[in-house]
mmCIF file of C-alpha atoms and ligand atoms in Angstrom:
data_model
loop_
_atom_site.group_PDB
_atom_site.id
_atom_site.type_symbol
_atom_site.label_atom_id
_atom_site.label_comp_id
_atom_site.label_asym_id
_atom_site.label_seq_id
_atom_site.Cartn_x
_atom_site.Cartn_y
_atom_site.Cartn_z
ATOM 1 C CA UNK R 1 -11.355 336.345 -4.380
ATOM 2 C CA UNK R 2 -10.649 337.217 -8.440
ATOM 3 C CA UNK R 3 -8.144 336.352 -10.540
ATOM 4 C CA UNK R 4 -7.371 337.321 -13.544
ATOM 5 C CA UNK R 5 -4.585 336.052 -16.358
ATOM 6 C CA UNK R 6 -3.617 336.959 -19.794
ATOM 7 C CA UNK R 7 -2.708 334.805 -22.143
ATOM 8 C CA UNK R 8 -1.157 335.074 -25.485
ATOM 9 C CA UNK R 9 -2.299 333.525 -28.861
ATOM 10 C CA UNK R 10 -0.138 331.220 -30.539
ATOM 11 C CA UNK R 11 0.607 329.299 -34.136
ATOM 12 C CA UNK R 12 1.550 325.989 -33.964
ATOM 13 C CA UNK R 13 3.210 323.143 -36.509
ATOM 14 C CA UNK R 14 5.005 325.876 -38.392
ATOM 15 C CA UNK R 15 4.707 323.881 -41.183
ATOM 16 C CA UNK R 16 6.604 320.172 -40.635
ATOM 17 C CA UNK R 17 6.355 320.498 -36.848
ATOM 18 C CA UNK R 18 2.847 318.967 -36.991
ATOM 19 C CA UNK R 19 1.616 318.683 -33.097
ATOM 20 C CA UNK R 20 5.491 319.557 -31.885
ATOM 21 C CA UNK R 21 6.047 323.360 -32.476
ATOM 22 C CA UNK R 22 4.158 326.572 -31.415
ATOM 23 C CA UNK R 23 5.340 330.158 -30.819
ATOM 24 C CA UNK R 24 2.944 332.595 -28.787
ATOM 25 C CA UNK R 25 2.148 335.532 -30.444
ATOM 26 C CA UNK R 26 1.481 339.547 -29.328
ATOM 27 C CA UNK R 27 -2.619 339.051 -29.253
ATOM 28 C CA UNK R 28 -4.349 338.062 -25.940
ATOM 29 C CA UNK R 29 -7.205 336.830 -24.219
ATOM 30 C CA UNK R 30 -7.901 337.756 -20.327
ATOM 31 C CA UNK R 31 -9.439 334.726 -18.458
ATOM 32 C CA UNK R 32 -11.022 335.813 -15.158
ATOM 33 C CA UNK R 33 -12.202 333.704 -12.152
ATOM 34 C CA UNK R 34 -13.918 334.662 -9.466
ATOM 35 C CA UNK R 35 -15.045 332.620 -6.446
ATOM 36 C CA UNK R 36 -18.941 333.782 -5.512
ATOM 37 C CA UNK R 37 -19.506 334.310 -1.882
ATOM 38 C CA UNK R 38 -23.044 333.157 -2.200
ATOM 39 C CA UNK R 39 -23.799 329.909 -1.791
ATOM 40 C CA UNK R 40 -25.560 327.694 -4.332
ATOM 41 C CA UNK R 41 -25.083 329.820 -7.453
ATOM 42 C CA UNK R 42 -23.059 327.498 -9.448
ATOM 43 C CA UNK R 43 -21.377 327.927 -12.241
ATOM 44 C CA UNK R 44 -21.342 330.788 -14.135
ATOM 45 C CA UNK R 45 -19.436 331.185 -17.762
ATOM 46 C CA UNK R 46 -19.732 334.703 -19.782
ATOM 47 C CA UNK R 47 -17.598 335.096 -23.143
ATOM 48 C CA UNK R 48 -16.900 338.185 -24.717
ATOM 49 C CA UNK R 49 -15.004 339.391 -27.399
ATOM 50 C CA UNK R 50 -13.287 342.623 -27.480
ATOM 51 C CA UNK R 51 -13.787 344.847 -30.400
ATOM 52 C CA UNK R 52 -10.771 347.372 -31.014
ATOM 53 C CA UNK R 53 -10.598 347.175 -27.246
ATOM 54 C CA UNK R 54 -13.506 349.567 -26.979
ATOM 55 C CA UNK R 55 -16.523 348.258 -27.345
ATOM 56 C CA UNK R 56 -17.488 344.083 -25.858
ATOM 57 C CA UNK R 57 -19.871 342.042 -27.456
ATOM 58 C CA UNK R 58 -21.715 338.663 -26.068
ATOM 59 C CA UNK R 59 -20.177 335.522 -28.563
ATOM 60 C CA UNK R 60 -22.740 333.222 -29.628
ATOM 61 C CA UNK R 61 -21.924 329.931 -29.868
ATOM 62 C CA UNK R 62 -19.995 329.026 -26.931
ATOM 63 C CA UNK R 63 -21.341 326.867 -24.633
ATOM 64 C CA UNK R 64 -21.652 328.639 -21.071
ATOM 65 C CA UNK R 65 -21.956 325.738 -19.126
ATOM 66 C CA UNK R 66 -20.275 322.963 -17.867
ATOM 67 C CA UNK R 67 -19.310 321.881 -21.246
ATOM 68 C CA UNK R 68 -17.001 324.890 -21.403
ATOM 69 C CA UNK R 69 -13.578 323.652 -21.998
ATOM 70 C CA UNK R 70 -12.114 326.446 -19.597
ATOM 71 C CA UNK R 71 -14.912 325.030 -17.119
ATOM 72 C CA UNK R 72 -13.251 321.291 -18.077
ATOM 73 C CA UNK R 73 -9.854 322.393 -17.499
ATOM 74 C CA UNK R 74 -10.497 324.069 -14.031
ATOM 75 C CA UNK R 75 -12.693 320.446 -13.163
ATOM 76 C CA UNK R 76 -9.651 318.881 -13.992
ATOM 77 C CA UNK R 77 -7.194 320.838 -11.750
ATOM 78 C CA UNK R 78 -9.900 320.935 -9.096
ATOM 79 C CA UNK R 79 -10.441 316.918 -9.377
ATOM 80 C CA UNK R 80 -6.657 316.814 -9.002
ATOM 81 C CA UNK R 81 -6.754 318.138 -5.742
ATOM 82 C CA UNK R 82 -9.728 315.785 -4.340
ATOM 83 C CA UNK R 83 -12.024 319.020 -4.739
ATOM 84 C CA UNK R 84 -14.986 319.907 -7.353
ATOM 85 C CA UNK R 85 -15.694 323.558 -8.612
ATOM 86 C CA UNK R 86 -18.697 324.566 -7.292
ATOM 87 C CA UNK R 87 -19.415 327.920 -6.560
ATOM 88 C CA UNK R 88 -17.606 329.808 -9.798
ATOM 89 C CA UNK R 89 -17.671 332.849 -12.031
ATOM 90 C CA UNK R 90 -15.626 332.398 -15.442
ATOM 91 C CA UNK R 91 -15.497 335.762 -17.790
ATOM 92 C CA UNK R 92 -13.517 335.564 -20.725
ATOM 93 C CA UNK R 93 -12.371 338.583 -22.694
ATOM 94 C CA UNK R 94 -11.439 337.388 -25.986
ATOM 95 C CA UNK R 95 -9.513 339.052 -28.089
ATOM 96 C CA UNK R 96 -7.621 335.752 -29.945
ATOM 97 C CA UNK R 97 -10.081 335.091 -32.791
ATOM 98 C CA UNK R 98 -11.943 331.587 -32.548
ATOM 99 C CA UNK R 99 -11.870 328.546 -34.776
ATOM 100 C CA UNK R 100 -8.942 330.550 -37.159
ATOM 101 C CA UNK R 101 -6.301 328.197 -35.688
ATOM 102 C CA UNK R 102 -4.554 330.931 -32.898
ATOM 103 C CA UNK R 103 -4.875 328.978 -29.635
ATOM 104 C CA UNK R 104 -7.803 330.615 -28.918
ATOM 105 C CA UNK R 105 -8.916 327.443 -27.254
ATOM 106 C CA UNK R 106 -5.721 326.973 -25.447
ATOM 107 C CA UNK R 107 -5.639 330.180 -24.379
ATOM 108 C CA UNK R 108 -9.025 330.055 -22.565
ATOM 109 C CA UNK R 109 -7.554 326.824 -21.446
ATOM 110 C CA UNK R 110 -4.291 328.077 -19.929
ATOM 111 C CA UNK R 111 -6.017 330.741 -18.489
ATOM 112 C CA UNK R 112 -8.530 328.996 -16.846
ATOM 113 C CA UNK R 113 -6.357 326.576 -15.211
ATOM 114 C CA UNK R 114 -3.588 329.562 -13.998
ATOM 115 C CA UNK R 115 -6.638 331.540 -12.540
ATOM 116 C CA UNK R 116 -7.493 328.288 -10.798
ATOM 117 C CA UNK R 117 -5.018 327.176 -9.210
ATOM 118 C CA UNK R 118 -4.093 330.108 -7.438
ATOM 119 C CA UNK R 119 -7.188 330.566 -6.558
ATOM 120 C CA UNK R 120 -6.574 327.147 -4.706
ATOM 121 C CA UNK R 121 -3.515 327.997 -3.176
ATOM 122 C CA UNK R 122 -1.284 327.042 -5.718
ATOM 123 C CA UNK R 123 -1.312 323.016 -5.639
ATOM 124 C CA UNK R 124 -0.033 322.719 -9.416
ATOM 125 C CA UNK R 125 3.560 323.634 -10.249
ATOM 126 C CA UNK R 126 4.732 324.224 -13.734
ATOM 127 C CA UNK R 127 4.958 320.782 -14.482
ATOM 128 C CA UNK R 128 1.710 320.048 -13.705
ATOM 129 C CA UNK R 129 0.064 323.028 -15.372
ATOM 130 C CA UNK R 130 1.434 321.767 -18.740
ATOM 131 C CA UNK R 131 0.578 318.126 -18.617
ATOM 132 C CA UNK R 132 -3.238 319.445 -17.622
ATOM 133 C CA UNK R 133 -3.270 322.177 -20.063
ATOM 134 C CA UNK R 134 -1.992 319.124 -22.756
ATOM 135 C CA UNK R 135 -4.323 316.604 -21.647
ATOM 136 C CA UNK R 136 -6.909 319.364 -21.815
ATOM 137 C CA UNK R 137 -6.455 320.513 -25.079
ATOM 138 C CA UNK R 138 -5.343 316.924 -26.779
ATOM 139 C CA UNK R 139 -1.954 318.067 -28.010
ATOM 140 C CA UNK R 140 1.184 320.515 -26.692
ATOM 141 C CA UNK R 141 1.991 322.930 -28.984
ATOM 142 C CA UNK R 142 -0.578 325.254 -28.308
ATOM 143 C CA UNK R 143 -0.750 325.029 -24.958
ATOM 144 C CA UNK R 144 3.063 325.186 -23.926
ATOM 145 C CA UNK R 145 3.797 327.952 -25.751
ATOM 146 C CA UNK R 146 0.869 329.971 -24.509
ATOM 147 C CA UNK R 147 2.144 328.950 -20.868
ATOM 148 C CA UNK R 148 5.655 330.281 -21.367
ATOM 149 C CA UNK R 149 5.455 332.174 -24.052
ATOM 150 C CA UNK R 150 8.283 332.208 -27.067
ATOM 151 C CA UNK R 151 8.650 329.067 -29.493
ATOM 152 C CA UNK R 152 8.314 326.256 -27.968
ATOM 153 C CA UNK R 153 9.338 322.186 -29.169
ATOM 154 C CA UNK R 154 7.293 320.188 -26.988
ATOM 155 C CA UNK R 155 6.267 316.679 -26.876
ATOM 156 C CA UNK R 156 3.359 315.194 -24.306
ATOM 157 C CA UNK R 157 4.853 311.817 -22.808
ATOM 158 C CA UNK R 158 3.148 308.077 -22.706
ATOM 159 C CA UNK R 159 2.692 309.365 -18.819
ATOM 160 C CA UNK R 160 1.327 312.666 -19.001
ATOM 161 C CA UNK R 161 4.340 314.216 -18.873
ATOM 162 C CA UNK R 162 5.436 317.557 -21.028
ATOM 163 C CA UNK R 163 9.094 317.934 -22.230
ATOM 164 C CA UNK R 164 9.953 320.663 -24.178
ATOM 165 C CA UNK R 165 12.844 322.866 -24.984
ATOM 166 C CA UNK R 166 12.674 326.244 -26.384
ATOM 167 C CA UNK R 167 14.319 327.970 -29.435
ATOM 168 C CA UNK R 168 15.329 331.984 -30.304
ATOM 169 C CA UNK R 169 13.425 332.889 -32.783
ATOM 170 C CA UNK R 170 15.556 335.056 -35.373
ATOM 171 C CA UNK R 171 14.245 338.632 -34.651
ATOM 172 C CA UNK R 172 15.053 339.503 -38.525
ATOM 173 C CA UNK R 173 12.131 337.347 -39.451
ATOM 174 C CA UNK R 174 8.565 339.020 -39.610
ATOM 175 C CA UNK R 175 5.677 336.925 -38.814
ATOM 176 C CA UNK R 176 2.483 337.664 -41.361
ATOM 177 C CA UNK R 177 -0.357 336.496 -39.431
ATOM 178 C CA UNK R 178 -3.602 336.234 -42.206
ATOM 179 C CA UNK R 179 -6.688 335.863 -41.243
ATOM 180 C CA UNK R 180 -9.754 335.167 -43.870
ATOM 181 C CA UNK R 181 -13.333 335.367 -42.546
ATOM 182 C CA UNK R 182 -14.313 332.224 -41.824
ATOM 183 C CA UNK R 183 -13.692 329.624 -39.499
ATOM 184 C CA UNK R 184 -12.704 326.136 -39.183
ATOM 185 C CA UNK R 185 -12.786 324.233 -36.211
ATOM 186 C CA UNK R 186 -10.073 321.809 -35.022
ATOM 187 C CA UNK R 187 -12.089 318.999 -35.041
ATOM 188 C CA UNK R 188 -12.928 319.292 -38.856
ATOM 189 C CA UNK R 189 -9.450 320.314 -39.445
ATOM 190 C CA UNK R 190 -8.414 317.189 -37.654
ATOM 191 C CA UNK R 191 -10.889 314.730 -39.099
ATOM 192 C CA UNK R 192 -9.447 315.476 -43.039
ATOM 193 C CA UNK R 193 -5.872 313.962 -41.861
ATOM 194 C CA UNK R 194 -5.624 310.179 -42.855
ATOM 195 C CA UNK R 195 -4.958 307.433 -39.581
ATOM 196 C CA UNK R 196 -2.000 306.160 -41.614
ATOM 197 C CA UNK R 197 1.033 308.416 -44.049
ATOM 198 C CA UNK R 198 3.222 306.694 -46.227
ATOM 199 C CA UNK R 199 6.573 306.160 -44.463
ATOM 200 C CA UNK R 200 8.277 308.389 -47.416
ATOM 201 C CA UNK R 201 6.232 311.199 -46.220
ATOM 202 C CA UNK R 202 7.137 310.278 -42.431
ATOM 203 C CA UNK R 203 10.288 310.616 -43.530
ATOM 204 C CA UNK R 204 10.132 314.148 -45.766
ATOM 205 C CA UNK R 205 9.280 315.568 -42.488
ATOM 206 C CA UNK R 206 11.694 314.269 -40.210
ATOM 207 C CA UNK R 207 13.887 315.383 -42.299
ATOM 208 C CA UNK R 208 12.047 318.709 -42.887
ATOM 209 C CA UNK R 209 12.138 319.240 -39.126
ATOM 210 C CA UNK R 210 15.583 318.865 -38.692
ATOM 211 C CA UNK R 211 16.462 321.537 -40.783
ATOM 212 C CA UNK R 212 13.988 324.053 -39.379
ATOM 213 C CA UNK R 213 15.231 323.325 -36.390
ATOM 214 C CA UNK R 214 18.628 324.610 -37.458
ATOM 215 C CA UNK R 215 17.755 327.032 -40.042
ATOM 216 C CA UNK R 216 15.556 329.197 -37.327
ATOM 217 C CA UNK R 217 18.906 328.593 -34.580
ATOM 218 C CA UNK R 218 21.221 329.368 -37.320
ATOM 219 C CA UNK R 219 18.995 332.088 -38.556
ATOM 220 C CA UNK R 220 19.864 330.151 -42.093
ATOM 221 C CA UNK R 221 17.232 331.504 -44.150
ATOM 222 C CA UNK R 222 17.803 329.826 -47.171
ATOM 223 C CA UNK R 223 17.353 326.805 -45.545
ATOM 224 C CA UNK R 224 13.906 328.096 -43.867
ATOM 225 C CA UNK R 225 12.808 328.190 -47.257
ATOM 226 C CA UNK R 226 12.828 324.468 -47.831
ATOM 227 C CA UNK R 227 11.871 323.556 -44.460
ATOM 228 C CA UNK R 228 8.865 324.989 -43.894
ATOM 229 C CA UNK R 229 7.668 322.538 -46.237
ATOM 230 C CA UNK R 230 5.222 319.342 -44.848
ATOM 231 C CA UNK R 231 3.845 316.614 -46.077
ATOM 232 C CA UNK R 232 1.814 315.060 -42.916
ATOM 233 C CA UNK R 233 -0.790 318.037 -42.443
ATOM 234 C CA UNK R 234 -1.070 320.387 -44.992
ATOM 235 C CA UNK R 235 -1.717 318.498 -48.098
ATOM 236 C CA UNK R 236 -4.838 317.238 -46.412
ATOM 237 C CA UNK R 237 -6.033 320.633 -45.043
ATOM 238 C CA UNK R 238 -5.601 322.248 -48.300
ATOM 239 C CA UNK R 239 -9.199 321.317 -49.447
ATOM 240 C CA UNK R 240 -10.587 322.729 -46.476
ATOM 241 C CA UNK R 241 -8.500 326.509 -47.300
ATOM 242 C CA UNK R 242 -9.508 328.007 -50.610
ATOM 243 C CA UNK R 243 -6.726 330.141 -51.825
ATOM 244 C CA UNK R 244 -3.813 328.258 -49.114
ATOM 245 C CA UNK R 245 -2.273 326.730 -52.477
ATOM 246 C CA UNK R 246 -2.152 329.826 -54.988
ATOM 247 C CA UNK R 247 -1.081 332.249 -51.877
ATOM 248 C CA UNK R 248 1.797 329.833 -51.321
ATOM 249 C CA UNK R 249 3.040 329.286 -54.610
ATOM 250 C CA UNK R 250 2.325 333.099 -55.251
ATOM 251 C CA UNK R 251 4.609 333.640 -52.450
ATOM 252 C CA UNK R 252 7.553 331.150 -53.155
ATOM 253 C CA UNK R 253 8.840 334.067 -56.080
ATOM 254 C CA UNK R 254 8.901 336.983 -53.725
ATOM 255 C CA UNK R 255 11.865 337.920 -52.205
ATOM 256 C CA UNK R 256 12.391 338.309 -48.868
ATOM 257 C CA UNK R 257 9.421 335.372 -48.257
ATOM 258 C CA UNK R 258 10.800 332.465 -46.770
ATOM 259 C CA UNK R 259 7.449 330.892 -46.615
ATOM 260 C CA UNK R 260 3.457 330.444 -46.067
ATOM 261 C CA UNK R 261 2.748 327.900 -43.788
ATOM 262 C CA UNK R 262 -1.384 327.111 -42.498
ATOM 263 C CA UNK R 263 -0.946 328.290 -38.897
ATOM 264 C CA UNK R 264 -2.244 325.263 -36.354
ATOM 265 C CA UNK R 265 -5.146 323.864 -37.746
ATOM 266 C CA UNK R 266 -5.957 327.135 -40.102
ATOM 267 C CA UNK R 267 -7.657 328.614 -41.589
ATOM 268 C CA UNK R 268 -5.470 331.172 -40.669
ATOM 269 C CA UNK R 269 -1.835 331.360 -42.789
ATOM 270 C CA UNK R 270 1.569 332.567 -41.760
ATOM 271 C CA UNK R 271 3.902 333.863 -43.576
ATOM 272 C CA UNK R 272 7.492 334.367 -42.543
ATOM 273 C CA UNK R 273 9.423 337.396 -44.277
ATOM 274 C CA UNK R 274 12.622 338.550 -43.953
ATOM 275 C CA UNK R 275 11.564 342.825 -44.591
ATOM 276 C CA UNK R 276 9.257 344.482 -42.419
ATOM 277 C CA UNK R 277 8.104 345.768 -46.260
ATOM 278 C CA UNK R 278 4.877 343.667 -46.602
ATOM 279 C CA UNK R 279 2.849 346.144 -48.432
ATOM 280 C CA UNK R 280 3.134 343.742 -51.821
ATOM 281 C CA UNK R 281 2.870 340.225 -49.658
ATOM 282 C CA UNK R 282 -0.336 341.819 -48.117
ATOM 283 C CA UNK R 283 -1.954 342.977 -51.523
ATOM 284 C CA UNK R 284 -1.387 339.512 -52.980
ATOM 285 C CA UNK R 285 -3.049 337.562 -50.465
ATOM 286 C CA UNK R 286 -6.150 340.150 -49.819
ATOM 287 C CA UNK R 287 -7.104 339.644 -53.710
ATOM 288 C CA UNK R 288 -5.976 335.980 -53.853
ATOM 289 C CA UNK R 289 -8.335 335.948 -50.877
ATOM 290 C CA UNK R 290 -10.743 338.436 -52.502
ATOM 291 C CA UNK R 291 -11.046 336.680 -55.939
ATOM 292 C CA UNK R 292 -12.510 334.068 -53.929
ATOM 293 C CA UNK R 293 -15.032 336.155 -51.982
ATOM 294 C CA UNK R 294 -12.763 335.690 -48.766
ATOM 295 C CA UNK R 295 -12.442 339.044 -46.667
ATOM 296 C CA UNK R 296 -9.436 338.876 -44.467
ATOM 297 C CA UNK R 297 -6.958 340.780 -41.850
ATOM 298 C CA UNK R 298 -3.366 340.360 -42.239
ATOM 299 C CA UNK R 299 -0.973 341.735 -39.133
ATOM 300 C CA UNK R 300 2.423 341.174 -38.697
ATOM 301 C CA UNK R 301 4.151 340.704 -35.675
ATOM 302 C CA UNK R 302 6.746 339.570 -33.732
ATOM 303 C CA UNK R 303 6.727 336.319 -31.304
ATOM 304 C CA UNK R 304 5.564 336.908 -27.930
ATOM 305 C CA UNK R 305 8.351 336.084 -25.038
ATOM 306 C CA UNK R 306 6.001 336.243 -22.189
ATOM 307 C CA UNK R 307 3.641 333.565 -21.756
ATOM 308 C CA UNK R 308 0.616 333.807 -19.325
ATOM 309 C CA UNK R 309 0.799 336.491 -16.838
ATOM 310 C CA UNK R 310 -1.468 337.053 -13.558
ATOM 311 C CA UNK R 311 -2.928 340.789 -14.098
ATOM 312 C CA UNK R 312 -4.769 341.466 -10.788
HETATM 313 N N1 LIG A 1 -1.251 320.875 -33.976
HETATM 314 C C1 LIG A 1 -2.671 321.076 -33.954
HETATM 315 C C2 LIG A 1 -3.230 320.737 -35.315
HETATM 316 C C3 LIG A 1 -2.954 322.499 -33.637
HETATM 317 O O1 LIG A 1 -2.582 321.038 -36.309
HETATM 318 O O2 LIG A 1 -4.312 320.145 -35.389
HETATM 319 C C4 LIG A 1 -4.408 322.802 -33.528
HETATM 320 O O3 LIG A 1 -4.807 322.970 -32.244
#
């Protein structure tokens, strides 16, 4: 038996929403698993990445074994139901770009663990699926979103459990997804943020959340514009982004820009305008980008409704 899901990228924090926001997005990775009929042949892990959906090439650099986090992920939901994974081919088809801070890694994740567990028979329900797809990929707001699709407020409880709520994203506003050429893990990403923030900075974004909260339900755009601001994240990230600081100030005059956020972890940015008219927002950050020997993609899009979604 072969399963097969597809599951969309997302862009968490959204700027204040540090670990507690995400919103999937139209770009997708297909996560198939396949139970081998022959005995004893283990576990088997390919990764490719689709180019212009024509042509697949092999990724270095992912592990193929059991240190795959989809391979983790299915352990876990496997474990869960007093079984191991044993006999198993994982392909990936990856279309989310990796280490740019798109859920690539949740997506694999998500799609892993869907393919799974109906290949099991279904033991997980919803609930379940998002507290293993949380535990599995240390925080919510990739993984939630990626699950049901749309933006997504989520928060991973003290026991495992995921509440969330989600939120209509205004379709007036465009979302610029930019993408430079390199990469930047989570981990690094992660390791830059201090243990400890001052409490006034705690309390910026509280209060920054709030009103991004109500600015995207009220579709209050002025207000976007001055909650999209953070102080718990992005500050300490910005080392790790050449050009994230001169993009964003660069885009604070523009009209019609109600702001540049570092999508996830980055190094990817977003930024939210009001026009479908991006031709100048584009230029600006491809020679911001440029000046600074940084190649880059920039698409914009709308969010993606659907979350993960059995194909075969
Ligand atoms: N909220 C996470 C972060 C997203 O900013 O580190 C990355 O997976």
């Amino acid at each position: 038996m072969k399963v097969s899901y597809k599951v969309p990228a997302t862009t968490a924090n959204l700027g204040p929403g540090f670990d507690s926001i995400g919103m999937a997005l139209p770009i997708y990775n297909v996560i198939t698993i396949e139970e081998t009929v022959l005995p004893s042949t283990g576990i088997e892990i390919n990764v490719m990445q689709d180019v212009e959906n024509s042509e697949l090439i092999e990724l270095d650099n992912i592990p193929e074994d059991k240190n795959n986090i989809v391979y983790k992920a299915v352990e876990m939901l496997y474990n869960l139901v007093g079984q191991n994974p044993s006999e198993l081919k994982i392909n990936i088809r990856s279309n989310i770009p990796i280490a740019k801070g798109l859920g690539s890694s949740a997506s694999v994740i998500v799609g892993g663990l869907m393919a799974a567990n109906e290949l099991l028979g279904s033991p997980a329900d919803e609930d379940a699926l998002l507290s293993i797809a949380t535990e599995a990929e240390g925080h919510p707001d990739n993984a939630v979103p990626a699950i049901l699709g749309g933006l997504v407020m989520s928060s991973m409880e003290d026991d495992g459990s995921v509440i969330y709520r989600k939120l209509k994203w205004p379709d007036e506003w465009f979302i610029n997804v930019c993408i430079p050429d390199f990469e930047l893990t989570t981990n690094i990403s992660r390791s830059v943020l201090p243990e400890m923030v001052p409490i006034r900075d705690a309390n910026f974004n509280a209060r920054r959340f709030a009103m991004l909260v109500h600015a995207i339900d009220t579709k209050d755009s002025e207000l976007m514009k001055v909650a999209l601001d953070d102080r718990l994240h992005q500050p300490y990230r910005e080392k790790l982004i050449p050009g994230f600081r001169e993009i964003k100030d660069a885009l604070k005059h523009k009209n019609d820009v109600l702001g540049t956020v570092i999508s996830g972890a980055g190094p990817a940015l977003i930024v939210i305008s009001e026009k479908n008219n991006v031709e100048q927002i584009r230029n600006l950050i491809k020679e911001t980008w440029n000046n600074l020997n940084i190649n880059s993609e920039i698409k914009t899009m709308q969010v993606e409704l659907e979350g993960a979604k059995k194909i075969n």
